Each structure stands twice: as C-alpha cells, then as structure tokens.
Amino acid sequence: MSQISANNMDPVLNDRVQFVNQEITKMITTLPVKIRFKRSFQRWLSWLLFPVLAPVIIFILRYVRKNRIEDHKKIRMLFKRIAAESKIPTLICANHLTKVDSIYIHHAFASIPYYWFHFRLFSWNIPAKENFWTNPVDRLVTYLGKCIPIVRTGSPEHHKEVLNTLRYLMFKGELCTVFPEGGRSETGRIDVENVRYGVGNILNGLPDYRVICVYMRARTQEGLSDMPPIGDSIYFDFKVITPQSVAKGRRAERDIARTIIQKLKDMEDTYFAGKNN
Amino acid sequence: MEEKQVKQKVLDILKPYVREPEDLVNATEETDILNDLKVNSSRLVDIILAIEDEFDIEVSDDEADDVLTVGDAVKLITGKI
C-alpha cells in the first residue's frame, strides 16, 4: 500500500496529503494482520460459493417475491461503465427501508456472472449483529455475502475497527455499502438529522474516493418493513458524487456525511415529485 | 470559569439533543448522557463539536470517547480552559 506524494507548491494540498498519509499509515499499522487475513479468507470463500448461493437468492427475489427492478438493463449498463472507469475507493450509500436492501442493491447493479469475474464489485456490508447473527443460517449467508457484523451498542474500539476495515478494503479496490442513517428509516422517509458520521469517518482518511448514492424504494412501500412488498416493482436511482470538506477531523466527517444524506434526500424528493405528478 | 457555570453551559449544549427536556432539570454530574438523557449516540459528535466551539478547546477522539456523563464533560472542559 503506497503513500501519496506532496505537492510543494500548494500548502493546503500539502496539508491534506500529510493528513491522508498519516491516515494510511494508521490504517496499515492499526489493522491487525489477523483481521486482514480473516477478511481475505472470507472474500475467497464467498467467491468460491457464490455460484451456489447467489442463484438461490436471486430466484427468491425474482420468482418467489416477484420483485422487479425498474430500468434494470440501464442501471447495470451504467454501473458497469462507472465500475470499469476507475478503481478508486468507492462507497455505496443508500437509503434504508427493508432488511434486505443490500441484496437488492447487489441484484440491481450486476448479474451473477459479472460479479463472479469482478468480485471486488460485489460490495461488503456492515449489518447490525443483533439482527443478522441470530441463527446459523443467517450467519452463514451474511458471512458468504461479504458482511462484517457490527454491534451497534459496541465499544468505540469495535466501531473504529469495523470502519478501519472498510476503509482498508476500499483502499484495496473493494466496494462497500453503508446506510448513512445507521438503521432503517423509521418514518419511511430519510431523516437528514439522523445521519451517522461514521460514513464521513471512512471517507475522510482516503486519498481519493467517490460515493455512489442509491435511492431505492418499492412502489407501494410506505414505511419500513422486513422485505419489499411481494410483486412490487422497485424504483432504483443512483448518482455518483465526491463529497469534500475544507474542515479537518470530526468537522470534515460531519460535512461529508451531511453532503451524502442531503443528496439522498434530494433523490427521495425527486422520487416523490415524480410519483405525485 | 467556575465548574457550576461550565456544567450549566454543558446542559445548555445538551438541550437540543435530549429526548425529554425535563430530564435535564434533575441532571447531576453522574447523569449518563446516552442512557439517562436518551441522547442518540450519533449526536455525540455534534455535542463534542459544540463544546469545542463554546469553550474554544480541542477534544481528541480518545478524550471524546471517555465522555459518558455530564460530569465527564465538565471535567474534560475544566481541565482544558
């Protein structure tokens, strides 16, 4: 993992370069080898069993739940273009209404064979351990689905370790998905005031990055639920942004997180404006 | 600045983030910010930033992690001003 070089002509840029280099060093030195190995092994095993598990899940989505992603071909074509464009660290940030949102995002963005050959694009997730770690089947599926469980009420050290792991994976070119609201939207709408700054924390220490903001909603979905309604078509919109801040530390993290949640809110407003016309 | 004044300012800072504003009336040094005042954990960062602005101090991540009660916040601030 290499550090980036400073530009002697620009003190502001130098300041940023210095900060990012410190963050990269911190990332390498503070993330234990054991964790890096654990995630590499998880990735390998997920990839190996992907052709077995993924078709079952897609079958359930398409033929049991009968959900259909609107403009699916167009979404996949655009995603492929964006993904192929560059390997810079990419974070997917989405609104959150159902327990299976991340699965629908995977399904929307690419096909099983495409993921098989470009497995870094099958994004990592950080589901709440209390929701998905309750029985062996859920554990296995989430493990093979490239999930890193997070304990919401866990210690600051635990949270730092998970965020640091995500940052490390993104730096290696892997995609990651997070829900900036931290949990599902209780009102069924994005609550801008409820944003978690962890998303800003992940991005702030990276030299370069982009965020794919995803707004997804089943057409008859009112509030939060476990699954999208059966037979419903899924509205799916995404935009690529690069949120930045001139501030440092926590303030930068807050600025970045707020930019992302505001973008998602704008996308939600667009959805409802279109629905009401 | 006296400890009492600092505590009052901390309570003022907490006011927009507590679920039941009347909980602040009986708040003591031992009052837990998350559990007793039911402050959303994701708003702790806003509280720390507000403290930095109000008292013109800098709080490191480790110091912020140690702030669990109203007393912890007061102690942190009085140690820096």
mmCIF file of C-alpha atoms in Angstrom:
data_model
loop_
_atom_site.group_PDB
_atom_site.id
_atom_site.type_symbol
_atom_site.label_atom_id
_atom_site.label_comp_id
_atom_site.label_asym_id
_atom_site.label_seq_id
_atom_site.Cartn_x
_atom_site.Cartn_y
_atom_site.Cartn_z
ATOM 1 C CA MET A 1 0.000 0.000 0.000
ATOM 2 C CA SER A 2 1.719 3.166 -1.090
ATOM 3 C CA GLN A 3 1.507 6.657 0.252
ATOM 4 C CA ILE A 4 0.787 9.681 -1.898
ATOM 5 C CA SER A 5 3.317 12.386 -2.597
ATOM 6 C CA ALA A 6 3.069 16.005 -1.613
ATOM 7 C CA ASN A 7 2.909 18.956 -3.931
ATOM 8 C CA ASN A 8 5.388 21.521 -2.611
ATOM 9 C CA MET A 9 3.654 24.380 -4.393
ATOM 10 C CA ASP A 10 0.341 24.154 -2.597
ATOM 11 C CA PRO A 11 0.321 24.347 1.218
ATOM 12 C CA VAL A 12 -3.371 23.476 1.513
ATOM 13 C CA LEU A 13 -2.913 20.401 -0.643
ATOM 14 C CA ASN A 14 0.249 19.506 1.282
ATOM 15 C CA ASP A 15 -1.711 19.670 4.492
ATOM 16 C CA ARG A 16 -4.287 17.277 3.077
ATOM 17 C CA VAL A 17 -1.588 14.965 1.682
ATOM 18 C CA GLN A 18 0.138 14.875 5.057
ATOM 19 C CA PHE A 19 -3.133 14.063 6.804
ATOM 20 C CA VAL A 20 -4.013 11.314 4.340
ATOM 21 C CA ASN A 21 -0.538 9.781 4.594
ATOM 22 C CA GLN A 22 -0.913 9.703 8.373
ATOM 23 C CA GLU A 23 -4.282 8.003 7.961
ATOM 24 C CA ILE A 24 -2.843 5.419 5.557
ATOM 25 C CA THR A 25 -0.010 4.670 7.977
ATOM 26 C CA LYS A 26 -2.516 4.410 10.823
ATOM 27 C CA MET A 27 -4.693 2.103 8.723
ATOM 28 C CA ILE A 28 -1.777 -0.226 7.972
ATOM 29 C CA THR A 29 -0.377 -0.233 11.487
ATOM 30 C CA THR A 30 -3.628 -0.409 13.434
ATOM 31 C CA LEU A 31 -5.441 -3.052 11.419
ATOM 32 C CA PRO A 32 -4.066 -6.342 12.708
ATOM 33 C CA VAL A 33 -2.768 -8.903 10.225
ATOM 34 C CA LYS A 34 -5.264 -11.359 11.729
ATOM 35 C CA ILE A 35 -8.190 -9.195 10.604
ATOM 36 C CA ARG A 36 -6.743 -8.670 7.132
ATOM 37 C CA PHE A 37 -6.266 -12.422 6.778
ATOM 38 C CA LYS A 38 -9.762 -13.094 8.130
ATOM 39 C CA ARG A 39 -11.336 -10.813 5.517
ATOM 40 C CA SER A 40 -9.191 -12.184 2.700
ATOM 41 C CA PHE A 41 -10.273 -15.690 3.610
ATOM 42 C CA GLN A 42 -13.916 -14.605 3.849
ATOM 43 C CA ARG A 43 -13.663 -12.993 0.426
ATOM 44 C CA TRP A 44 -12.134 -16.121 -1.100
ATOM 45 C CA LEU A 45 -14.748 -18.419 0.426
ATOM 46 C CA SER A 46 -17.578 -16.087 -0.627
ATOM 47 C CA TRP A 47 -16.274 -16.074 -4.173
ATOM 48 C CA LEU A 48 -15.935 -19.861 -4.207
ATOM 49 C CA LEU A 49 -19.511 -20.475 -3.042
ATOM 50 C CA PHE A 50 -21.026 -17.508 -4.869
ATOM 51 C CA PRO A 51 -22.270 -19.575 -7.880
ATOM 52 C CA VAL A 52 -24.128 -21.834 -5.461
ATOM 53 C CA LEU A 53 -25.671 -19.281 -3.118
ATOM 54 C CA ALA A 54 -26.383 -16.320 -5.407
ATOM 55 C CA PRO A 55 -28.759 -18.114 -7.832
ATOM 56 C CA VAL A 56 -30.888 -19.289 -4.896
ATOM 57 C CA ILE A 57 -31.222 -15.738 -3.583
ATOM 58 C CA ILE A 58 -31.937 -14.259 -6.993
ATOM 59 C CA PHE A 59 -34.529 -16.983 -7.610
ATOM 60 C CA ILE A 60 -36.272 -15.963 -4.371
ATOM 61 C CA LEU A 61 -36.231 -12.265 -5.323
ATOM 62 C CA ARG A 62 -37.467 -12.764 -8.843
ATOM 63 C CA TYR A 63 -39.822 -15.732 -8.651
ATOM 64 C CA VAL A 64 -40.928 -16.073 -5.023
ATOM 65 C CA ARG A 65 -41.059 -12.407 -4.035
ATOM 66 C CA LYS A 66 -41.742 -11.427 -7.671
ATOM 67 C CA ASN A 67 -39.882 -8.127 -7.357
ATOM 68 C CA ARG A 68 -38.606 -6.379 -10.444
ATOM 69 C CA ILE A 69 -36.064 -3.557 -10.633
ATOM 70 C CA GLU A 70 -37.243 -0.763 -12.917
ATOM 71 C CA ASP A 71 -34.893 0.153 -15.811
ATOM 72 C CA HIS A 72 -32.731 -2.787 -14.803
ATOM 73 C CA LYS A 73 -30.715 -3.036 -18.025
ATOM 74 C CA LYS A 74 -29.904 0.658 -17.983
ATOM 75 C CA ILE A 75 -28.795 0.523 -14.331
ATOM 76 C CA ARG A 76 -26.479 -2.407 -14.992
ATOM 77 C CA MET A 77 -25.014 -0.777 -18.072
ATOM 78 C CA LEU A 78 -24.294 2.464 -16.187
ATOM 79 C CA PHE A 79 -22.851 0.623 -13.212
ATOM 80 C CA LYS A 80 -20.505 -1.376 -15.425
ATOM 81 C CA ARG A 81 -19.329 1.840 -17.047
ATOM 82 C CA ILE A 82 -18.707 3.504 -13.686
ATOM 83 C CA ALA A 83 -17.054 0.427 -12.204
ATOM 84 C CA ALA A 84 -14.772 -0.045 -15.183
ATOM 85 C CA GLU A 85 -13.889 3.648 -15.273
ATOM 86 C CA SER A 86 -11.606 3.594 -12.272
ATOM 87 C CA LYS A 87 -10.567 1.561 -9.255
ATOM 88 C CA ILE A 88 -10.599 4.467 -6.833
ATOM 89 C CA PRO A 89 -12.153 3.657 -3.447
ATOM 90 C CA THR A 90 -15.908 3.591 -3.873
ATOM 91 C CA LEU A 91 -18.562 3.602 -1.201
ATOM 92 C CA ILE A 92 -22.207 2.892 -1.903
ATOM 93 C CA CYS A 93 -24.501 4.904 0.369
ATOM 94 C CA ALA A 94 -28.174 4.071 0.274
ATOM 95 C CA ASN A 95 -31.459 4.847 1.954
ATOM 96 C CA HIS A 96 -32.672 2.013 4.143
ATOM 97 C CA LEU A 97 -36.233 0.733 4.291
ATOM 98 C CA THR A 98 -36.036 -3.073 4.407
ATOM 99 C CA LYS A 99 -33.752 -5.652 5.958
ATOM 100 C CA VAL A 100 -32.720 -6.924 2.535
ATOM 101 C CA ASP A 101 -31.854 -3.627 0.831
ATOM 102 C CA SER A 102 -28.233 -4.600 0.290
ATOM 103 C CA ILE A 103 -29.266 -7.779 -1.550
ATOM 104 C CA TYR A 104 -31.500 -5.758 -3.885
ATOM 105 C CA ILE A 105 -28.637 -3.317 -4.488
ATOM 106 C CA HIS A 106 -26.358 -6.215 -5.465
ATOM 107 C CA HIS A 107 -29.049 -7.577 -7.755
ATOM 108 C CA ALA A 108 -29.717 -4.181 -9.325
ATOM 109 C CA PHE A 109 -26.107 -3.399 -10.162
ATOM 110 C CA ALA A 110 -24.869 -6.565 -11.843
ATOM 111 C CA SER A 111 -25.549 -10.148 -12.830
ATOM 112 C CA ILE A 112 -24.158 -13.220 -11.097
ATOM 113 C CA PRO A 113 -21.557 -13.967 -13.830
ATOM 114 C CA TYR A 114 -20.409 -10.334 -13.841
ATOM 115 C CA TYR A 115 -19.824 -10.408 -10.098
ATOM 116 C CA TRP A 116 -18.080 -13.782 -10.378
ATOM 117 C CA PHE A 117 -15.495 -12.253 -12.713
ATOM 118 C CA HIS A 118 -15.351 -8.891 -10.915
ATOM 119 C CA PHE A 119 -15.822 -9.949 -7.335
ATOM 120 C CA ARG A 120 -14.429 -6.723 -5.866
ATOM 121 C CA LEU A 121 -17.623 -5.058 -7.143
ATOM 122 C CA PHE A 122 -19.794 -7.329 -5.020
ATOM 123 C CA SER A 123 -19.807 -4.925 -2.116
ATOM 124 C CA TRP A 124 -19.020 -5.530 1.540
ATOM 125 C CA ASN A 125 -21.707 -4.711 4.072
ATOM 126 C CA ILE A 126 -21.855 -3.981 7.776
ATOM 127 C CA PRO A 127 -25.177 -5.350 9.056
ATOM 128 C CA ALA A 128 -26.117 -4.998 12.718
ATOM 129 C CA LYS A 129 -25.024 -8.146 14.535
ATOM 130 C CA GLU A 130 -28.191 -8.143 16.665
ATOM 131 C CA ASN A 131 -30.344 -8.501 13.518
ATOM 132 C CA PHE A 132 -28.393 -10.955 11.396
ATOM 133 C CA TRP A 133 -26.340 -13.064 13.760
ATOM 134 C CA THR A 134 -29.237 -14.822 15.462
ATOM 135 C CA ASN A 135 -29.166 -18.273 13.846
ATOM 136 C CA PRO A 136 -26.562 -20.384 11.965
ATOM 137 C CA VAL A 137 -28.260 -19.974 8.560
ATOM 138 C CA ASP A 138 -28.328 -16.169 8.807
ATOM 139 C CA ARG A 139 -24.734 -16.222 9.996
ATOM 140 C CA LEU A 140 -23.610 -18.330 7.078
ATOM 141 C CA VAL A 141 -25.494 -16.300 4.477
ATOM 142 C CA THR A 142 -24.238 -12.969 5.809
ATOM 143 C CA TYR A 143 -20.689 -14.300 6.075
ATOM 144 C CA LEU A 144 -20.764 -15.528 2.494
ATOM 145 C CA GLY A 145 -22.428 -12.285 1.437
ATOM 146 C CA LYS A 146 -19.264 -10.368 2.372
ATOM 147 C CA CYS A 147 -20.746 -8.951 5.557
ATOM 148 C CA ILE A 148 -18.823 -7.649 8.546
ATOM 149 C CA PRO A 149 -21.184 -7.610 11.514
ATOM 150 C CA ILE A 150 -21.211 -4.511 13.658
ATOM 151 C CA VAL A 151 -22.579 -4.292 17.190
ATOM 152 C CA ARG A 152 -24.492 -1.015 17.268
ATOM 153 C CA THR A 153 -24.103 -0.682 21.014
ATOM 154 C CA GLY A 154 -20.487 -1.834 20.844
ATOM 155 C CA SER A 155 -17.434 -0.045 22.179
ATOM 156 C CA PRO A 156 -15.788 2.835 20.297
ATOM 157 C CA GLU A 157 -12.844 0.470 19.681
ATOM 158 C CA HIS A 158 -15.111 -2.059 17.974
ATOM 159 C CA HIS A 159 -16.677 0.641 15.784
ATOM 160 C CA LYS A 160 -13.249 2.013 14.874
ATOM 161 C CA GLU A 161 -12.037 -1.453 13.933
ATOM 162 C CA VAL A 162 -15.017 -2.065 11.627
ATOM 163 C CA LEU A 163 -14.728 1.352 9.962
ATOM 164 C CA ASN A 164 -10.978 0.914 9.623
ATOM 165 C CA THR A 165 -11.527 -2.487 7.994
ATOM 166 C CA LEU A 166 -13.964 -0.972 5.484
ATOM 167 C CA ARG A 167 -11.516 1.808 4.689
ATOM 168 C CA TYR A 168 -8.762 -0.760 4.183
ATOM 169 C CA LEU A 169 -10.958 -2.855 1.868
ATOM 170 C CA MET A 170 -11.933 0.214 -0.150
ATOM 171 C CA PHE A 171 -8.312 1.217 -0.427
ATOM 172 C CA LYS A 172 -7.664 -2.229 -1.907
ATOM 173 C CA GLY A 173 -10.321 -1.566 -4.581
ATOM 174 C CA GLU A 174 -13.254 -3.378 -2.970
ATOM 175 C CA LEU A 175 -16.687 -1.759 -2.989
ATOM 176 C CA CYS A 176 -18.516 -1.281 0.299
ATOM 177 C CA THR A 177 -22.115 -0.422 1.103
ATOM 178 C CA VAL A 178 -23.301 1.526 4.130
ATOM 179 C CA PHE A 179 -26.566 3.088 5.184
ATOM 180 C CA PRO A 180 -25.767 6.602 6.444
ATOM 181 C CA GLU A 181 -28.881 6.652 8.629
ATOM 182 C CA GLY A 182 -27.412 3.765 10.624
ATOM 183 C CA GLY A 183 -30.701 1.865 10.610
ATOM 184 C CA ARG A 184 -33.902 1.698 8.654
ATOM 185 C CA SER A 185 -35.811 4.982 8.225
ATOM 186 C CA GLU A 186 -38.415 4.826 10.999
ATOM 187 C CA THR A 187 -40.740 7.308 9.304
ATOM 188 C CA GLY A 188 -40.325 5.737 5.880
ATOM 189 C CA ARG A 189 -38.558 8.899 4.750
ATOM 190 C CA ILE A 190 -34.915 9.924 5.015
ATOM 191 C CA ASP A 191 -34.280 11.792 8.238
ATOM 192 C CA VAL A 192 -31.469 14.226 7.443
ATOM 193 C CA GLU A 193 -30.978 14.939 11.151
ATOM 194 C CA ASN A 194 -30.402 11.274 11.903
ATOM 195 C CA VAL A 195 -27.258 10.826 9.823
ATOM 196 C CA ARG A 196 -24.331 8.942 11.372
ATOM 197 C CA TYR A 197 -20.929 10.468 10.834
ATOM 198 C CA GLY A 198 -19.201 7.086 10.547
ATOM 199 C CA VAL A 199 -19.620 7.363 6.783
ATOM 200 C CA GLY A 200 -17.589 10.584 6.882
ATOM 201 C CA ASN A 201 -15.024 8.885 9.075
ATOM 202 C CA ILE A 202 -14.490 6.115 6.496
ATOM 203 C CA LEU A 203 -14.026 8.552 3.620
ATOM 204 C CA ASN A 204 -12.086 11.307 5.345
ATOM 205 C CA GLY A 205 -8.919 9.230 5.634
ATOM 206 C CA LEU A 206 -8.823 8.177 1.998
ATOM 207 C CA PRO A 207 -6.685 9.980 -0.585
ATOM 208 C CA ASP A 208 -9.337 9.822 -3.248
ATOM 209 C CA TYR A 209 -12.813 8.376 -3.303
ATOM 210 C CA ARG A 210 -16.274 8.525 -4.772
ATOM 211 C CA VAL A 211 -19.678 7.781 -3.393
ATOM 212 C CA ILE A 212 -22.481 6.075 -5.250
ATOM 213 C CA CYS A 213 -25.688 7.381 -3.676
ATOM 214 C CA VAL A 214 -28.549 4.934 -4.133
ATOM 215 C CA TYR A 215 -32.219 5.692 -3.615
ATOM 216 C CA MET A 216 -34.322 2.559 -3.797
ATOM 217 C CA ARG A 217 -37.966 2.034 -2.922
ATOM 218 C CA ALA A 218 -40.672 -0.466 -3.760
ATOM 219 C CA ARG A 219 -43.515 1.379 -5.464
ATOM 220 C CA THR A 220 -46.092 0.613 -2.746
ATOM 221 C CA GLN A 221 -43.646 0.773 0.154
ATOM 222 C CA GLU A 222 -44.970 3.172 2.805
ATOM 223 C CA GLY A 223 -42.805 2.713 5.885
ATOM 224 C CA LEU A 224 -40.055 0.347 6.936
ATOM 225 C CA SER A 225 -40.553 -3.415 6.627
ATOM 226 C CA ASP A 226 -38.546 -6.623 6.628
ATOM 227 C CA MET A 227 -38.956 -7.186 2.889
ATOM 228 C CA PRO A 228 -40.326 -5.152 -0.037
ATOM 229 C CA PRO A 229 -43.993 -5.970 -0.797
ATOM 230 C CA ILE A 230 -44.469 -9.126 -2.893
ATOM 231 C CA GLY A 231 -44.905 -8.462 -6.605
ATOM 232 C CA ASP A 232 -43.863 -4.837 -6.310
ATOM 233 C CA SER A 233 -41.580 -3.158 -8.809
ATOM 234 C CA ILE A 234 -38.584 -1.391 -7.308
ATOM 235 C CA TYR A 235 -37.725 2.194 -8.186
ATOM 236 C CA PHE A 236 -33.922 2.484 -8.309
ATOM 237 C CA ASP A 237 -31.895 5.632 -8.835
ATOM 238 C CA PHE A 238 -28.192 6.288 -8.300
ATOM 239 C CA LYS A 239 -25.800 9.214 -8.565
ATOM 240 C CA VAL A 240 -22.030 9.422 -8.218
ATOM 241 C CA ILE A 241 -20.678 12.224 -6.017
ATOM 242 C CA THR A 242 -17.379 13.169 -4.388
ATOM 243 C CA PRO A 243 -18.237 14.952 -1.149
ATOM 244 C CA GLN A 244 -15.392 17.076 0.197
ATOM 245 C CA SER A 245 -14.776 19.353 3.140
ATOM 246 C CA VAL A 246 -12.260 22.089 3.836
ATOM 247 C CA ALA A 247 -12.527 21.293 7.550
ATOM 248 C CA LYS A 248 -10.492 18.699 9.419
ATOM 249 C CA GLY A 249 -11.195 15.731 11.681
ATOM 250 C CA ARG A 250 -14.703 15.381 13.066
ATOM 251 C CA ARG A 251 -15.925 18.520 11.314
ATOM 252 C CA ALA A 252 -14.867 17.134 7.937
ATOM 253 C CA GLU A 253 -16.563 13.832 8.751
ATOM 254 C CA ARG A 254 -19.751 15.705 9.609
ATOM 255 C CA ASP A 255 -19.614 17.775 6.401
ATOM 256 C CA ILE A 256 -19.069 14.685 4.248
ATOM 257 C CA ALA A 257 -21.843 12.721 5.951
ATOM 258 C CA ARG A 258 -24.260 15.643 5.654
ATOM 259 C CA THR A 259 -23.493 16.095 1.953
ATOM 260 C CA ILE A 260 -24.286 12.431 1.334
ATOM 261 C CA ILE A 261 -27.526 12.380 3.328
ATOM 262 C CA GLN A 262 -28.647 15.604 1.653
ATOM 263 C CA LYS A 263 -28.020 14.039 -1.764
ATOM 264 C CA LEU A 264 -30.109 11.036 -0.768
ATOM 265 C CA LYS A 265 -32.836 13.356 0.483
ATOM 266 C CA ASP A 266 -32.796 15.230 -2.846
ATOM 267 C CA MET A 267 -33.116 11.903 -4.653
ATOM 268 C CA GLU A 268 -36.049 10.993 -2.424
ATOM 269 C CA ASP A 269 -37.700 14.341 -3.180
ATOM 270 C CA THR A 270 -37.243 13.657 -6.899
ATOM 271 C CA TYR A 271 -38.909 10.253 -6.446
ATOM 272 C CA PHE A 272 -41.935 11.662 -4.661
ATOM 273 C CA ALA A 273 -42.202 14.629 -7.038
ATOM 274 C CA GLY A 274 -42.356 12.161 -9.941
ATOM 275 C CA LYS A 275 -44.827 9.936 -8.122
ATOM 276 C CA ASN A 276 -47.198 12.776 -7.332
ATOM 277 C CA ASN A 277 -47.252 14.166 -10.888
ATOM 278 C CA MET B 1 -14.923 29.926 34.796
ATOM 279 C CA GLU B 2 -16.437 28.059 37.721
ATOM 280 C CA GLU B 3 -17.355 24.406 37.494
ATOM 281 C CA LYS B 4 -21.014 25.305 38.092
ATOM 282 C CA GLN B 5 -21.027 27.653 35.109
ATOM 283 C CA VAL B 6 -19.364 25.029 32.932
ATOM 284 C CA LYS B 7 -21.994 22.480 33.957
ATOM 285 C CA GLN B 8 -24.792 24.910 33.082
ATOM 286 C CA LYS B 9 -23.266 25.549 29.668
ATOM 287 C CA VAL B 10 -22.904 21.794 29.080
ATOM 288 C CA LEU B 11 -26.586 21.325 29.940
ATOM 289 C CA ASP B 12 -27.489 24.122 27.523
ATOM 290 C CA ILE B 13 -25.479 22.384 24.813
ATOM 291 C CA LEU B 14 -27.232 19.080 25.537
ATOM 292 C CA LYS B 15 -30.730 20.618 25.467
ATOM 293 C CA PRO B 16 -31.436 20.203 21.703
ATOM 294 C CA TYR B 17 -30.316 16.573 21.785
ATOM 295 C CA VAL B 18 -32.177 15.136 24.803
ATOM 296 C CA ARG B 19 -35.412 13.281 24.210
ATOM 297 C CA GLU B 20 -37.217 14.664 27.298
ATOM 298 C CA PRO B 21 -36.017 18.218 28.147
ATOM 299 C CA GLU B 22 -37.298 17.835 31.753
ATOM 300 C CA ASP B 23 -34.648 15.157 32.334
ATOM 301 C CA LEU B 24 -32.101 17.971 32.267
ATOM 302 C CA VAL B 25 -33.692 19.679 35.273
ATOM 303 C CA ASN B 26 -32.564 16.943 37.645
ATOM 304 C CA ALA B 27 -29.299 16.183 35.831
ATOM 305 C CA THR B 28 -26.299 15.685 38.113
ATOM 306 C CA GLU B 29 -22.619 15.046 37.440
ATOM 307 C CA GLU B 30 -23.414 11.320 37.370
ATOM 308 C CA THR B 31 -26.165 11.623 34.760
ATOM 309 C CA ASP B 32 -25.328 9.368 31.816
ATOM 310 C CA ILE B 33 -25.678 11.254 28.540
ATOM 311 C CA LEU B 34 -26.779 8.276 26.461
ATOM 312 C CA ASN B 35 -28.750 6.194 28.954
ATOM 313 C CA ASP B 36 -30.305 8.771 31.294
ATOM 314 C CA LEU B 37 -30.785 11.659 28.877
ATOM 315 C CA LYS B 38 -31.540 9.318 25.949
ATOM 316 C CA VAL B 39 -29.295 11.238 23.589
ATOM 317 C CA ASN B 40 -28.905 9.492 20.214
ATOM 318 C CA SER B 41 -25.340 8.124 20.148
ATOM 319 C CA SER B 42 -24.767 9.530 16.667
ATOM 320 C CA ARG B 43 -25.318 13.040 18.047
ATOM 321 C CA LEU B 44 -22.411 12.755 20.488
ATOM 322 C CA VAL B 45 -20.114 14.108 17.795
ATOM 323 C CA ASP B 46 -22.319 17.201 17.451
ATOM 324 C CA ILE B 47 -22.171 17.682 21.213
ATOM 325 C CA ILE B 48 -18.369 17.440 21.262
ATOM 326 C CA LEU B 49 -18.126 19.896 18.358
ATOM 327 C CA ALA B 50 -20.493 22.278 20.167
ATOM 328 C CA ILE B 51 -18.329 22.008 23.303
ATOM 329 C CA GLU B 52 -15.206 22.772 21.232
ATOM 330 C CA ASP B 53 -16.880 25.860 19.776
ATOM 331 C CA GLU B 54 -18.371 27.096 23.038
ATOM 332 C CA PHE B 55 -15.190 26.760 25.118
ATOM 333 C CA ASP B 56 -12.677 27.239 22.295
ATOM 334 C CA ILE B 57 -10.884 23.989 23.073
ATOM 335 C CA GLU B 58 -9.845 20.919 21.078
ATOM 336 C CA VAL B 59 -11.008 17.454 22.073
ATOM 337 C CA SER B 60 -9.213 14.377 20.755
ATOM 338 C CA ASP B 61 -11.059 11.207 19.715
ATOM 339 C CA ASP B 62 -9.843 9.344 22.789
ATOM 340 C CA GLU B 63 -10.959 12.150 25.087
ATOM 341 C CA ALA B 64 -14.346 12.261 23.370
ATOM 342 C CA ASP B 65 -14.748 8.504 23.844
ATOM 343 C CA ASP B 66 -14.312 8.962 27.598
ATOM 344 C CA VAL B 67 -17.197 11.415 27.889
ATOM 345 C CA LEU B 68 -20.073 9.317 29.203
ATOM 346 C CA THR B 69 -21.639 11.516 31.869
ATOM 347 C CA VAL B 70 -22.306 15.215 32.372
ATOM 348 C CA GLY B 71 -19.514 15.168 34.964
ATOM 349 C CA ASP B 72 -17.062 13.678 32.452
ATOM 350 C CA ALA B 73 -17.798 16.568 30.072
ATOM 351 C CA VAL B 74 -17.387 19.165 32.832
ATOM 352 C CA LYS B 75 -14.124 17.565 33.972
ATOM 353 C CA LEU B 76 -12.775 17.481 30.424
ATOM 354 C CA ILE B 77 -13.628 21.126 29.847
ATOM 355 C CA THR B 78 -12.315 22.457 33.170
ATOM 356 C CA GLY B 79 -9.072 20.596 32.515
ATOM 357 C CA LYS B 80 -8.612 22.487 29.257
ATOM 358 C CA ILE B 81 -9.731 26.067 29.963
#
